[in-house]
Amino acid sequence: MGYEKLALFLLCALLCRLAFSSSSNYLCPKDQALALLQFKQMFTINPDASRCLNSYPTTLSWNRSRDCCSWEGVNCGETTGQVIELNISCSQLQGKFHSNSSLFKLSNLKRLDLSGNNFSGSHISPKFSEFSSLTHLDLSSSSFSGQIPSEISHLSKLYVLRIPSDRPNVLTLGSHNFELLLKNLTQLRELELDSVNISSTIPLNFSSYLTTLQLPNTQLHGTLPERASHLSNLEVLDLSNNSQLNVRFPMSKWNSSTSLTKLYLYNVNFTGNIHESFSYLTSLDELDMDSCNLSGPIPKPIWNLTRIEVLYLSNNQLEGPISQFFRFGNLKILWLRNNSFNGRLECLNGTQLRYLDFSSNSLTGPIPSNVFSLSSLLRLDLSNNHFSGKIEEFKSRTLEYVALSQNQLQGLIPKSLLNQKNLQFLYLSQNNLSGHIASTICNLKTKVLNLGSNNLQGTIPECLGKMNSTAVLDLSNNNLSGTIQA
């Protein structure tokens, strides 16, 4: 009898569990299903409405024949059946997002992602503030316009707030509202307001939990509070393209020194020096300080950032020799264009380099052999320098852009350049290149092919006139003969 009772008990437990599971999967309240269907009917499906690499018409699966908790993009609470998450990002939705949308009836939402759709002409409704349980709100790349309502600051449980604008000045956020936003949203982990017109100073009060702070192109002014460098969890800081924002690095060690991985300060008004404290940013893998009024040699603290993968220091007044890049074995992108660097280009360490731009400097001597040996190279721009010597054969087979014009390079055009399947732009003008133009050049699919002002000779290959992809072809100021028949 003991075994029979145990078996009966286990059977009852299993049936109860199945019953509970079944009921929990079909508990979507009818009013919430109706609200979602009404929301669906307000928009058309247009594959061009989503600016996403992978978009999908999520709402097509929404119909009355299935419980709404099983619809794509919809997630319900296990015990209540209430809709608590809605993810319809990149769903090809197009139409007006009305302020009285039925979506606001889903009062238990905790996560809402409307990004990557086309709600052009729609304003962000103050009713978003009625989602009192919301922890994640993403309205990015959905063509909202107008002023971001101050009521958004009522969402005190928010962890993530993303409202970057598609275009500058289409969305605005008053300075008072910006302060309110930072003051009330004390739980924020991620704040992204790219290209929103804020036109404000950066308040002192913001969440100490922040991991991501993205405020590029927002018309910020004043001085960056030192508190920004003392956010111990900060991983990404982007203040780019705020030319009226004064940035001065602290002299003391940053509290975020071990967490910060990405720092973007393109076109801000940098003042003072890069102090030794900067060298403690040991986790930094991306640094953009283009157009930051930097001058003199590359600051020593930068040489200590040995994990760096992406480095932009273009459009400054940096000078002196380029050296010590052998320290950076992980570099993928290195842009130092439009500075005043001189001397020879030292050997570069790391085979991962994909983008290399030293154009518009005063570099001399031969181009180092290991530049031509970079097997993953996609873009190389060394134009407008004083390089001499020959162009060696390229190891990379994935080149897309090569600019070596305005130097004193000699010799033949390397065969490896003429066998590139992905090369779109080739600039070799204003050098001392010689020899014939091989007919294999016609295998290129370049948009721009500029070989002008060299010492090339011989007959112009007839096939050049059949290169349909080439919009610009310049062979002028050489010793070539023949004509090009289109």
Short mmCIF file of N, CA, C and O in Angstrom, two decimals, residues 37-90:
data_model
loop_
_atom_site.label_atom_id
_atom_site.label_comp_id
_atom_site.label_asym_id
_atom_site.label_seq_id
_atom_site.Cartn_x
_atom_site.Cartn_y
_atom_site.Cartn_z
N LEU A 37 -3.71 44.13 -30.23
CA LEU A 37 -4.27 44.04 -31.58
C LEU A 37 -4.63 45.43 -32.11
O LEU A 37 -4.43 45.74 -33.30
N GLN A 38 -5.18 46.28 -31.24
CA GLN A 38 -5.51 47.65 -31.64
C GLN A 38 -4.23 48.42 -31.98
O GLN A 38 -4.19 49.19 -32.94
N PHE A 39 -3.17 48.18 -31.21
CA PHE A 39 -1.89 48.82 -31.48
C PHE A 39 -1.36 48.37 -32.85
O PHE A 39 -0.90 49.19 -33.65
N LYS A 40 -1.47 47.08 -33.12
CA LYS A 40 -1.00 46.52 -34.40
C LYS A 40 -1.72 47.19 -35.58
O LYS A 40 -1.07 47.50 -36.60
N GLN A 41 -3.02 47.42 -35.44
CA GLN A 41 -3.81 47.95 -36.54
C GLN A 41 -3.47 49.40 -36.88
O GLN A 41 -3.84 49.89 -37.95
N MET A 42 -2.77 50.08 -35.99
CA MET A 42 -2.43 51.49 -36.22
C MET A 42 -1.24 51.67 -37.17
O MET A 42 -0.94 52.79 -37.58
N PHE A 43 -0.57 50.56 -37.53
CA PHE A 43 0.65 50.67 -38.33
C PHE A 43 0.60 49.75 -39.54
O PHE A 43 -0.07 48.72 -39.54
N THR A 44 1.32 50.16 -40.56
CA THR A 44 1.52 49.30 -41.71
C THR A 44 2.89 48.64 -41.60
O THR A 44 3.76 49.12 -40.87
N ILE A 45 3.06 47.56 -42.33
CA ILE A 45 4.35 46.88 -42.38
C ILE A 45 5.10 47.35 -43.63
O ILE A 45 4.60 47.23 -44.74
N ASN A 46 6.28 47.91 -43.41
CA ASN A 46 7.10 48.40 -44.51
C ASN A 46 8.55 47.98 -44.25
O ASN A 46 9.17 48.45 -43.30
N PRO A 47 9.09 47.08 -45.08
CA PRO A 47 10.47 46.61 -44.86
C PRO A 47 11.50 47.75 -44.82
O PRO A 47 12.55 47.61 -44.20
N ASP A 48 11.18 48.89 -45.46
CA ASP A 48 12.11 50.03 -45.45
C ASP A 48 11.97 50.89 -44.21
O ASP A 48 12.71 51.86 -44.04
N ALA A 49 11.00 50.57 -43.35
CA ALA A 49 10.77 51.40 -42.16
C ALA A 49 11.82 51.17 -41.09
O ALA A 49 12.03 52.03 -40.23
N SER A 50 12.46 50.02 -41.11
CA SER A 50 13.45 49.69 -40.08
C SER A 50 14.86 49.86 -40.62
O SER A 50 15.21 49.27 -41.64
N ARG A 51 15.63 50.68 -39.91
CA ARG A 51 17.03 50.87 -40.30
C ARG A 51 17.90 49.88 -39.53
O ARG A 51 18.77 50.24 -38.76
N CYS A 52 17.60 48.63 -39.75
CA CYS A 52 18.30 47.58 -39.02
C CYS A 52 18.87 46.59 -40.03
O CYS A 52 18.32 46.40 -41.12
N LEU A 53 19.96 45.96 -39.65
CA LEU A 53 20.54 44.94 -40.52
C LEU A 53 19.59 43.77 -40.67
O LEU A 53 19.42 43.21 -41.75
N ASN A 54 18.96 43.40 -39.56
CA ASN A 54 18.01 42.29 -39.58
C ASN A 54 16.68 42.75 -39.00
O ASN A 54 16.54 42.88 -37.79
N SER A 55 15.74 43.02 -39.87
CA SER A 55 14.40 43.41 -39.40
C SER A 55 13.42 42.29 -39.72
O SER A 55 13.64 41.48 -40.61
N TYR A 56 12.32 42.28 -38.95
CA TYR A 56 11.34 41.21 -39.10
C TYR A 56 9.98 41.73 -38.65
O TYR A 56 9.88 42.37 -37.59
N PRO A 57 8.93 41.48 -39.40
CA PRO A 57 7.59 41.96 -39.02
C PRO A 57 7.00 41.17 -37.86
O PRO A 57 6.13 40.30 -38.03
N THR A 58 7.44 41.50 -36.67
CA THR A 58 7.08 40.74 -35.47
C THR A 58 5.58 40.62 -35.27
O THR A 58 5.06 39.56 -34.88
N THR A 59 4.85 41.70 -35.54
CA THR A 59 3.42 41.72 -35.20
C THR A 59 2.56 40.85 -36.12
O THR A 59 1.36 40.69 -35.86
N LEU A 60 3.14 40.30 -37.18
CA LEU A 60 2.36 39.43 -38.06
C LEU A 60 1.84 38.20 -37.34
O LEU A 60 0.83 37.61 -37.73
N SER A 61 2.53 37.80 -36.27
CA SER A 61 2.11 36.59 -35.54
C SER A 61 0.98 36.88 -34.56
O SER A 61 0.47 35.96 -33.92
N TRP A 62 0.60 38.15 -34.43
CA TRP A 62 -0.43 38.51 -33.45
C TRP A 62 -1.82 38.29 -34.06
O TRP A 62 -2.21 38.97 -35.02
N ASN A 63 -2.57 37.35 -33.52
CA ASN A 63 -3.94 37.12 -33.97
C ASN A 63 -4.74 36.46 -32.85
O ASN A 63 -4.18 35.92 -31.89
N ARG A 64 -6.04 36.49 -32.99
CA ARG A 64 -6.94 36.02 -31.92
C ARG A 64 -6.91 34.51 -31.73
O ARG A 64 -7.38 34.00 -30.71
N SER A 65 -6.37 33.77 -32.69
CA SER A 65 -6.39 32.31 -32.59
C SER A 65 -5.37 31.79 -31.58
O SER A 65 -5.42 30.61 -31.22
N ARG A 66 -4.44 32.64 -31.15
CA ARG A 66 -3.42 32.22 -30.18
C ARG A 66 -3.43 33.15 -28.99
O ARG A 66 -3.74 34.34 -29.11
N ASP A 67 -3.09 32.59 -27.85
CA ASP A 67 -2.98 33.39 -26.64
C ASP A 67 -1.88 34.44 -26.82
O ASP A 67 -0.82 34.14 -27.38
N CYS A 68 -2.12 35.65 -26.38
CA CYS A 68 -1.17 36.74 -26.66
C CYS A 68 0.18 36.52 -25.99
O CYS A 68 1.20 37.09 -26.42
N CYS A 69 0.23 35.70 -24.96
CA CYS A 69 1.51 35.42 -24.31
C CYS A 69 2.43 34.57 -25.20
O CYS A 69 3.63 34.44 -24.91
N SER A 70 1.87 33.97 -26.26
CA SER A 70 2.68 33.18 -27.18
C SER A 70 3.06 33.98 -28.43
O SER A 70 3.74 33.47 -29.31
N TRP A 71 2.61 35.24 -28.51
CA TRP A 71 2.94 36.07 -29.66
C TRP A 71 4.42 36.47 -29.62
O TRP A 71 5.01 36.64 -28.53
N GLU A 72 4.99 36.62 -30.79
CA GLU A 72 6.39 37.04 -30.85
C GLU A 72 6.55 38.43 -30.25
O GLU A 72 5.74 39.34 -30.50
N GLY A 73 7.60 38.59 -29.47
CA GLY A 73 7.89 39.89 -28.86
C GLY A 73 7.15 40.16 -27.57
O GLY A 73 7.40 41.17 -26.91
N VAL A 74 6.22 39.26 -27.21
CA VAL A 74 5.40 39.46 -26.01
C VAL A 74 5.84 38.46 -24.93
O VAL A 74 5.96 37.27 -25.19
N ASN A 75 6.02 38.96 -23.73
CA ASN A 75 6.38 38.09 -22.61
C ASN A 75 5.46 38.41 -21.44
O ASN A 75 5.26 39.57 -21.10
N CYS A 76 4.91 37.37 -20.84
CA CYS A 76 3.95 37.55 -19.76
C CYS A 76 4.52 37.02 -18.44
O CYS A 76 5.41 36.17 -18.42
N GLY A 77 3.95 37.53 -17.35
CA GLY A 77 4.32 37.03 -16.04
C GLY A 77 3.87 35.59 -15.88
O GLY A 77 2.79 35.21 -16.33
N GLU A 78 4.68 34.77 -15.22
CA GLU A 78 4.39 33.34 -15.12
C GLU A 78 3.13 33.04 -14.34
O GLU A 78 2.40 32.09 -14.63
N THR A 79 2.85 33.85 -13.33
CA THR A 79 1.70 33.53 -12.47
C THR A 79 0.49 34.39 -12.78
O THR A 79 -0.64 33.95 -12.61
N THR A 80 0.70 35.61 -13.27
CA THR A 80 -0.42 36.52 -13.49
C THR A 80 -0.92 36.53 -14.92
O THR A 80 -2.08 36.85 -15.18
N GLY A 81 -0.02 36.19 -15.88
CA GLY A 81 -0.40 36.26 -17.28
C GLY A 81 -0.38 37.67 -17.83
O GLY A 81 -0.64 37.89 -19.01
N GLN A 82 -0.08 38.67 -16.99
CA GLN A 82 -0.03 40.06 -17.44
C GLN A 82 1.17 40.26 -18.38
O GLN A 82 2.22 39.67 -18.18
N VAL A 83 0.98 41.09 -19.40
CA VAL A 83 2.08 41.40 -20.31
C VAL A 83 3.08 42.28 -19.57
O VAL A 83 2.76 43.39 -19.14
N ILE A 84 4.32 41.78 -19.41
CA ILE A 84 5.33 42.53 -18.66
C ILE A 84 6.51 42.96 -19.54
O ILE A 84 7.27 43.84 -19.16
N GLU A 85 6.63 42.34 -20.73
CA GLU A 85 7.70 42.74 -21.64
C GLU A 85 7.17 42.79 -23.06
O GLU A 85 6.42 41.90 -23.48
N LEU A 86 7.57 43.83 -23.78
CA LEU A 86 7.17 43.95 -25.18
C LEU A 86 8.39 44.41 -25.97
O LEU A 86 8.91 45.50 -25.76
N ASN A 87 8.85 43.53 -26.86
CA ASN A 87 10.01 43.84 -27.70
C ASN A 87 9.59 43.76 -29.16
O ASN A 87 9.47 42.68 -29.73
N ILE A 88 9.34 44.92 -29.75
CA ILE A 88 9.00 44.97 -31.18
C ILE A 88 10.03 45.84 -31.91
O ILE A 88 9.70 46.60 -32.81
N SER A 89 11.28 45.70 -31.50
CA SER A 89 12.34 46.43 -32.18
C SER A 89 12.53 45.90 -33.60
O SER A 89 12.35 44.70 -33.85
N CYS A 90 12.85 46.81 -34.53
CA CYS A 90 13.13 46.45 -35.93
C CYS A 90 12.02 45.60 -36.52
O CYS A 90 12.26 44.59 -37.18
#
